[in-house]
Short mmCIF file of C-alpha atoms and ligand atoms in Angstrom, two decimals:
data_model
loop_
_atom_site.label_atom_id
_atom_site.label_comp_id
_atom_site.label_asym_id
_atom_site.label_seq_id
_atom_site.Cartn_x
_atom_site.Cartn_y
_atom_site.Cartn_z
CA UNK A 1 9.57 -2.57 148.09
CA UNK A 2 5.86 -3.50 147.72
CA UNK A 3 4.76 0.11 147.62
CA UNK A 4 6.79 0.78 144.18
CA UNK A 5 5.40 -2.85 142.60
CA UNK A 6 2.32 -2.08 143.80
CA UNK A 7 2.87 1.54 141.81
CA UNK A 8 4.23 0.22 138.40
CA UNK A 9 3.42 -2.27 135.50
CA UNK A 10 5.07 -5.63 137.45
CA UNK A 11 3.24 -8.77 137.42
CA UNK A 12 3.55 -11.74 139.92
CA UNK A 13 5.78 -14.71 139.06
CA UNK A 14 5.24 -18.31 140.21
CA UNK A 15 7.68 -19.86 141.96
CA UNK A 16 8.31 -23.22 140.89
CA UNK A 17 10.98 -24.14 143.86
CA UNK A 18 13.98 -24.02 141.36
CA UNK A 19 16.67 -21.78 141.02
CA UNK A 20 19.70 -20.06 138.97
CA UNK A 21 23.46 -19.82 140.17
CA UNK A 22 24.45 -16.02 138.87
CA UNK A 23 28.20 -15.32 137.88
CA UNK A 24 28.72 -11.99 138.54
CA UNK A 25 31.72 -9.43 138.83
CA UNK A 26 32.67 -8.14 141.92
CA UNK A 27 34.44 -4.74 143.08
CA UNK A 28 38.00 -5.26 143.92
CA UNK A 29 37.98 -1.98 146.39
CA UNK A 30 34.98 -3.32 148.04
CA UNK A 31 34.79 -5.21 151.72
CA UNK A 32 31.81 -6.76 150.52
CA UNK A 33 31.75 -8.50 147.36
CA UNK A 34 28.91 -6.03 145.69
CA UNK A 35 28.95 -5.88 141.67
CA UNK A 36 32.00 -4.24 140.02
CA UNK A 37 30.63 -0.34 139.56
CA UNK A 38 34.46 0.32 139.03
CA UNK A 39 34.57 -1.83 136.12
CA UNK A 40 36.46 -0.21 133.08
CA UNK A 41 34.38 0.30 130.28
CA UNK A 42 31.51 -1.76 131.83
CA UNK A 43 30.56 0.01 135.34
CA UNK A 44 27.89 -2.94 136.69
CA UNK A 45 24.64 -2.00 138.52
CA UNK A 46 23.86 -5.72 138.82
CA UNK A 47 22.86 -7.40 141.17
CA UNK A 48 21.39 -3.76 142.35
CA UNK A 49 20.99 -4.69 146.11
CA UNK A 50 19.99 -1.41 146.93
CA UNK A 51 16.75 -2.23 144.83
CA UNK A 52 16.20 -5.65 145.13
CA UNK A 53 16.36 -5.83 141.43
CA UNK A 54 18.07 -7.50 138.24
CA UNK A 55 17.92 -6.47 134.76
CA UNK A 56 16.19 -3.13 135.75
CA UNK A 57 18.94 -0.56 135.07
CA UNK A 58 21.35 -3.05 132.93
CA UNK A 59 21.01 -5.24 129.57
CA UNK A 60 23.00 -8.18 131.85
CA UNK A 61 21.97 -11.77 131.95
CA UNK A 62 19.07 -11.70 128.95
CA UNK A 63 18.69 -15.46 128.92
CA UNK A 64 18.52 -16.05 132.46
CA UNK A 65 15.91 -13.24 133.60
CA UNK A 66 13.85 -14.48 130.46
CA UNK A 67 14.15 -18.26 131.30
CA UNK A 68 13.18 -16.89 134.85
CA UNK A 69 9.99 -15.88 133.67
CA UNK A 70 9.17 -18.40 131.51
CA UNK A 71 10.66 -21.01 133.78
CA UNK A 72 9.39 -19.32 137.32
CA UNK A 73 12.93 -20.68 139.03
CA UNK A 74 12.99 -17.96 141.19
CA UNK A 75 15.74 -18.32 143.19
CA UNK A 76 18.95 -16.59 141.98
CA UNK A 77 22.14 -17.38 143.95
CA UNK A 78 25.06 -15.42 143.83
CA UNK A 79 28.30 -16.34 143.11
CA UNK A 80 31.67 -14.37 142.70
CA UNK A 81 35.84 -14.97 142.61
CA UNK A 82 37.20 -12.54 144.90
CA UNK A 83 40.51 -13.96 144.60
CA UNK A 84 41.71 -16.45 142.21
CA UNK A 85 42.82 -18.93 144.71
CA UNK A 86 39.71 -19.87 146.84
CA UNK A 87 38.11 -20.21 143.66
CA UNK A 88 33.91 -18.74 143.72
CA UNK A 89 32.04 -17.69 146.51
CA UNK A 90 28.54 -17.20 146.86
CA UNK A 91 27.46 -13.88 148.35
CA UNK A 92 23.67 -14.35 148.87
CA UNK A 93 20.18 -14.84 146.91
CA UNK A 94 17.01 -13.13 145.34
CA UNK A 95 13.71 -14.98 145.10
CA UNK A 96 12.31 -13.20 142.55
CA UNK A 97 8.75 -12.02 143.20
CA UNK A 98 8.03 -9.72 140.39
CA UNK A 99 8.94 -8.88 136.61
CA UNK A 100 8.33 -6.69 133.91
CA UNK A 101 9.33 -6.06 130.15
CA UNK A 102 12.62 -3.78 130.11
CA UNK A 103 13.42 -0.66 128.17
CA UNK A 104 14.62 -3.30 125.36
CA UNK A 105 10.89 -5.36 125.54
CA UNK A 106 9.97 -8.68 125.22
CA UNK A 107 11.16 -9.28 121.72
CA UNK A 108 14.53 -8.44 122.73
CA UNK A 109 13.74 -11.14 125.94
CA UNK A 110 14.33 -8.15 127.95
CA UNK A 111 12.32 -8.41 131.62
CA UNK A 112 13.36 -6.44 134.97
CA UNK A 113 13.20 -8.86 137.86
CA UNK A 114 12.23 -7.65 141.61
CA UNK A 115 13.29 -9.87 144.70
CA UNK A 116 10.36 -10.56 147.27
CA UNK A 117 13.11 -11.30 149.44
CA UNK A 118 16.77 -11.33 149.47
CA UNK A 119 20.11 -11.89 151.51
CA UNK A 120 23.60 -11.16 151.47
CA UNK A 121 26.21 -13.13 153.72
CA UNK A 122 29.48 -13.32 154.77
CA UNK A 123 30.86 -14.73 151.45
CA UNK A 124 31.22 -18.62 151.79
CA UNK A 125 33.72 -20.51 149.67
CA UNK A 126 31.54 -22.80 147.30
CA UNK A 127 34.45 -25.85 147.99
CA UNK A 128 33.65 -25.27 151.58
CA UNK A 129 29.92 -26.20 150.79
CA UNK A 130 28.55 -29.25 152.08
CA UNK A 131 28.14 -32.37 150.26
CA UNK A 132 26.49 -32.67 146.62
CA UNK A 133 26.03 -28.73 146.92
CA UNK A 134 30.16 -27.86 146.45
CA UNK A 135 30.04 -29.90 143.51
CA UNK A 136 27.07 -28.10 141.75
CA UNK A 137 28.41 -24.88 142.75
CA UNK A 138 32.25 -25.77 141.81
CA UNK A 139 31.64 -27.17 137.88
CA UNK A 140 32.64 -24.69 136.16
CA UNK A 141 30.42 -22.76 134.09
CA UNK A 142 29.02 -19.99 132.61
CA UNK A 143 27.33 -16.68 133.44
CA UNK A 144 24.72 -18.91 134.97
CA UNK A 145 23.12 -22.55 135.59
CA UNK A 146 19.70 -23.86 136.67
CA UNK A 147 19.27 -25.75 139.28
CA UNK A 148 17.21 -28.52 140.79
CA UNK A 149 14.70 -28.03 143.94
CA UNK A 150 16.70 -29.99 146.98
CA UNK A 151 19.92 -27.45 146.23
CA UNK A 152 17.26 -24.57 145.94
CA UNK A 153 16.24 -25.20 149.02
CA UNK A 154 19.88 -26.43 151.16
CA UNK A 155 21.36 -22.94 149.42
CA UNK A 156 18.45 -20.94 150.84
CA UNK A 157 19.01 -22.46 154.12
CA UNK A 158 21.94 -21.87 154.65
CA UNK A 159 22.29 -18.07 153.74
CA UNK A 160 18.96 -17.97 155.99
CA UNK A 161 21.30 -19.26 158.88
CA UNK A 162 23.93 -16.76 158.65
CA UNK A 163 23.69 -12.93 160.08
CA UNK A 164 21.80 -11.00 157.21
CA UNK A 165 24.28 -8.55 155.88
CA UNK A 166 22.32 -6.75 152.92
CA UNK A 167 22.40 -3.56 154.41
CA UNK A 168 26.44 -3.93 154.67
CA UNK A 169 26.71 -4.35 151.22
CA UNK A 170 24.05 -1.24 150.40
CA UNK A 171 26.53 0.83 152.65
CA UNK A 172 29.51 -0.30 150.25
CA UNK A 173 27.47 0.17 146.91
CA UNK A 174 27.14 3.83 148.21
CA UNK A 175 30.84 4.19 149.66
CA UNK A 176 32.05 2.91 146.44
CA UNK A 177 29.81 5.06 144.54
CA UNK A 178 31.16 8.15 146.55
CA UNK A 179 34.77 6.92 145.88
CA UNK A 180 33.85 6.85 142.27
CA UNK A 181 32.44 10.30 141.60
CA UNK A 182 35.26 11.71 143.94
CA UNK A 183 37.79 10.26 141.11
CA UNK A 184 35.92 10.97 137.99
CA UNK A 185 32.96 13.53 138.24
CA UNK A 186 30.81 10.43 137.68
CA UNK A 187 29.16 7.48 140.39
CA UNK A 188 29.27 5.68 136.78
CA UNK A 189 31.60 7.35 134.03
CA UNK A 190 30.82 4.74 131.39
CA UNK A 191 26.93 5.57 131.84
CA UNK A 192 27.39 9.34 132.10
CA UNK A 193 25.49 8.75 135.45
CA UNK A 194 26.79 10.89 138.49
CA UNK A 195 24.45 9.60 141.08
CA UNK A 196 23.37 6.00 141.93
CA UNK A 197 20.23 4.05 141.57
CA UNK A 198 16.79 4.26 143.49
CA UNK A 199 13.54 3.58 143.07
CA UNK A 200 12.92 6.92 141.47
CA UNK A 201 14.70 5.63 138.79
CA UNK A 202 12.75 2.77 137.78
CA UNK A 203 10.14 4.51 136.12
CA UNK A 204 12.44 5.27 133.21
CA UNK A 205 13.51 1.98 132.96
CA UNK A 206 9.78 0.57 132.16
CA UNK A 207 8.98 -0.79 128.71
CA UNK A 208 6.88 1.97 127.29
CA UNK A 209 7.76 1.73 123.29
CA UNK A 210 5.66 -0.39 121.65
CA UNK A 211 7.52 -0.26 118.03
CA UNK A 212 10.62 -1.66 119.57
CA UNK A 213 12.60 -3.86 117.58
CA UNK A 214 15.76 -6.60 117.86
CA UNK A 215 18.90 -5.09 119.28
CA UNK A 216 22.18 -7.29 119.08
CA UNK A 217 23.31 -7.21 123.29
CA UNK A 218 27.11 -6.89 122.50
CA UNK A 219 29.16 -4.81 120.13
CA UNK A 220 32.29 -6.73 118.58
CA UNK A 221 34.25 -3.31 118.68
CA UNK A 222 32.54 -1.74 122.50
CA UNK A 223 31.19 1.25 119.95
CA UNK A 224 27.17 1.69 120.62
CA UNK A 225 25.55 4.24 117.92
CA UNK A 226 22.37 6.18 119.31
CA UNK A 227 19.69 6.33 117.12
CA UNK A 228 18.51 9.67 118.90
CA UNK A 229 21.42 12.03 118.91
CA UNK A 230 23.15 10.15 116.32
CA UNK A 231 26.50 9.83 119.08
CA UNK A 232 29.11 7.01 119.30
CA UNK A 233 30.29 5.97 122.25
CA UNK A 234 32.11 3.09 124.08
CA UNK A 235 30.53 0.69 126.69
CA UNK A 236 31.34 -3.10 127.26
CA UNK A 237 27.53 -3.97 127.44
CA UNK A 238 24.11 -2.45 125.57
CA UNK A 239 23.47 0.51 128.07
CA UNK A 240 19.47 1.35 128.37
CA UNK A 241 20.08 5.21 128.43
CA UNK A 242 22.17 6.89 126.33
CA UNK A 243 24.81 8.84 128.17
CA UNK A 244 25.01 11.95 126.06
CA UNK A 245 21.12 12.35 125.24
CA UNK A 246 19.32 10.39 128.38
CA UNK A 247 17.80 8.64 125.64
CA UNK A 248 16.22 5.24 126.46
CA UNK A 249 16.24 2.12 124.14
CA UNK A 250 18.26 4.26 121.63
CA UNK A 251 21.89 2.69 121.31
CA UNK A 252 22.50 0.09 118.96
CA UNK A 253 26.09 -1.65 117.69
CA UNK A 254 28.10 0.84 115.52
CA UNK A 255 29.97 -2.00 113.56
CA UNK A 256 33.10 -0.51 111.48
CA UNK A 257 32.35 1.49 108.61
CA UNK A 258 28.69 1.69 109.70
ZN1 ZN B 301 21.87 9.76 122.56
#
């Protein structure tokens, strides 16, 4: 992973010893809970564990990966509901090393995010957390939550205790990838994007226009215009690259009548 920082406009962050808990979707065909890239409408490609990164490919989780760099909690744990009855579970963790603006740019609070290090674990059943910890990771919330430096630190722990299973859930990203294109043509139909992600990718996904300007990050009707071949399509979320033209930074709400 250093070798493609090393080769690419990321600057250090400071960690501060704090950290988010990260709602995300999770695959329903999967063995491992990796993000939902079956997801109708709204394939996901975060968390991308196959790159260590967040925010890179997708427009998810604006607030968080800019509070992250203003903030320098750089500790994201995962959390997921695999089934409805055992309530979340939390998957695993990046500590953030790196960041840089996204396609979208800083005045859009848009900044990719690249793990120093990272985990993935036998999912563990936040009630089944000890002490104060299942109570911070049970409230319910919201997409995501800071929190302080002593659960930080007991989180990290205890995903550093447990057999390190990353590479299990890479395999799956790629299986379910496979499954994907096998069904549709496409890894990612609502992206137009047959193949999955590497870091040969991530050179398109750097912020590189300078005359960017605000882009709403959800469209009331799922219709995104693109400003470069003019196209409407249909996405849950703000998609970085257009998937007719390639186009990057080019889609923008197409609000009836507009
Ligand atoms: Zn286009």
């Amino acid at each position: 992973m250093e070798t493609h920082i090393l080769d690419a406009p990321w600057r250090p962050l400071t960690d501060n010893g704090m950290g988010y808990l990260s709602v995300y979707f999770s695959e329903p065909l999967a063995r491992w809970p990796v993000r939902e890239i079956t997801r109708p409408g709204d394939n996901k490609s975060d968390p991308n564990t196959e790159t260590g990164t967040y925010g890179l490919f997708s427009t998810c989780e604006p607030s968080m990966r800019n509070r992250i760099v203003k903030d320098g909690a750089a500790t994201i744990f995962f959390l997921t509901t695999r089934k409805k009855y055992q309530g979340r579970v939390l998957s695993g963790y990046y500590k953030i090393g790196w960041y840089t603006e996204g396609t979208q740019g800083a005045i859009n609070n848009d900044y990719a995010l690249a793990a120093a290090a990272l985990r993935f674990i036998d999912p563990i059943r936040v009630v089944n957390l000890p002490g104060p910890l299942s109570a911070i990771c049970s409230t319910p919330f919201r997409t995501m939550k800071p929190i302080g430096e002593e659960p930080t630190r007991a989180l990290t722990d205890i995903c550093n205790q447990l057999p390190d299973l990353t590479d299990e859930y890479i395999h799956e990203v790629d299986r379910i990838e496979r499954f994907a294109r096998a069904r549709s043509g496409y890894a990612y139909p609502s992206w137009g994007r047959e193949t999955g992600f590497s870091w040969n990718d991530a050179r398109d996904y750097y912020q590189v226009d300078l005359d960017l300007s605000k882009v709403p990050n959800s469209s009331k009707n799922q219709r995104w215009r693109c400003r470069n071949c003019l196209y409407v399509i249909r996405s849950g979320a703000l998609l970085k690259k257009c998937p007719l033209c390639k186009g990057m930074a080019t889609l923008v709400p197409a609000e009836e009548g507009a």
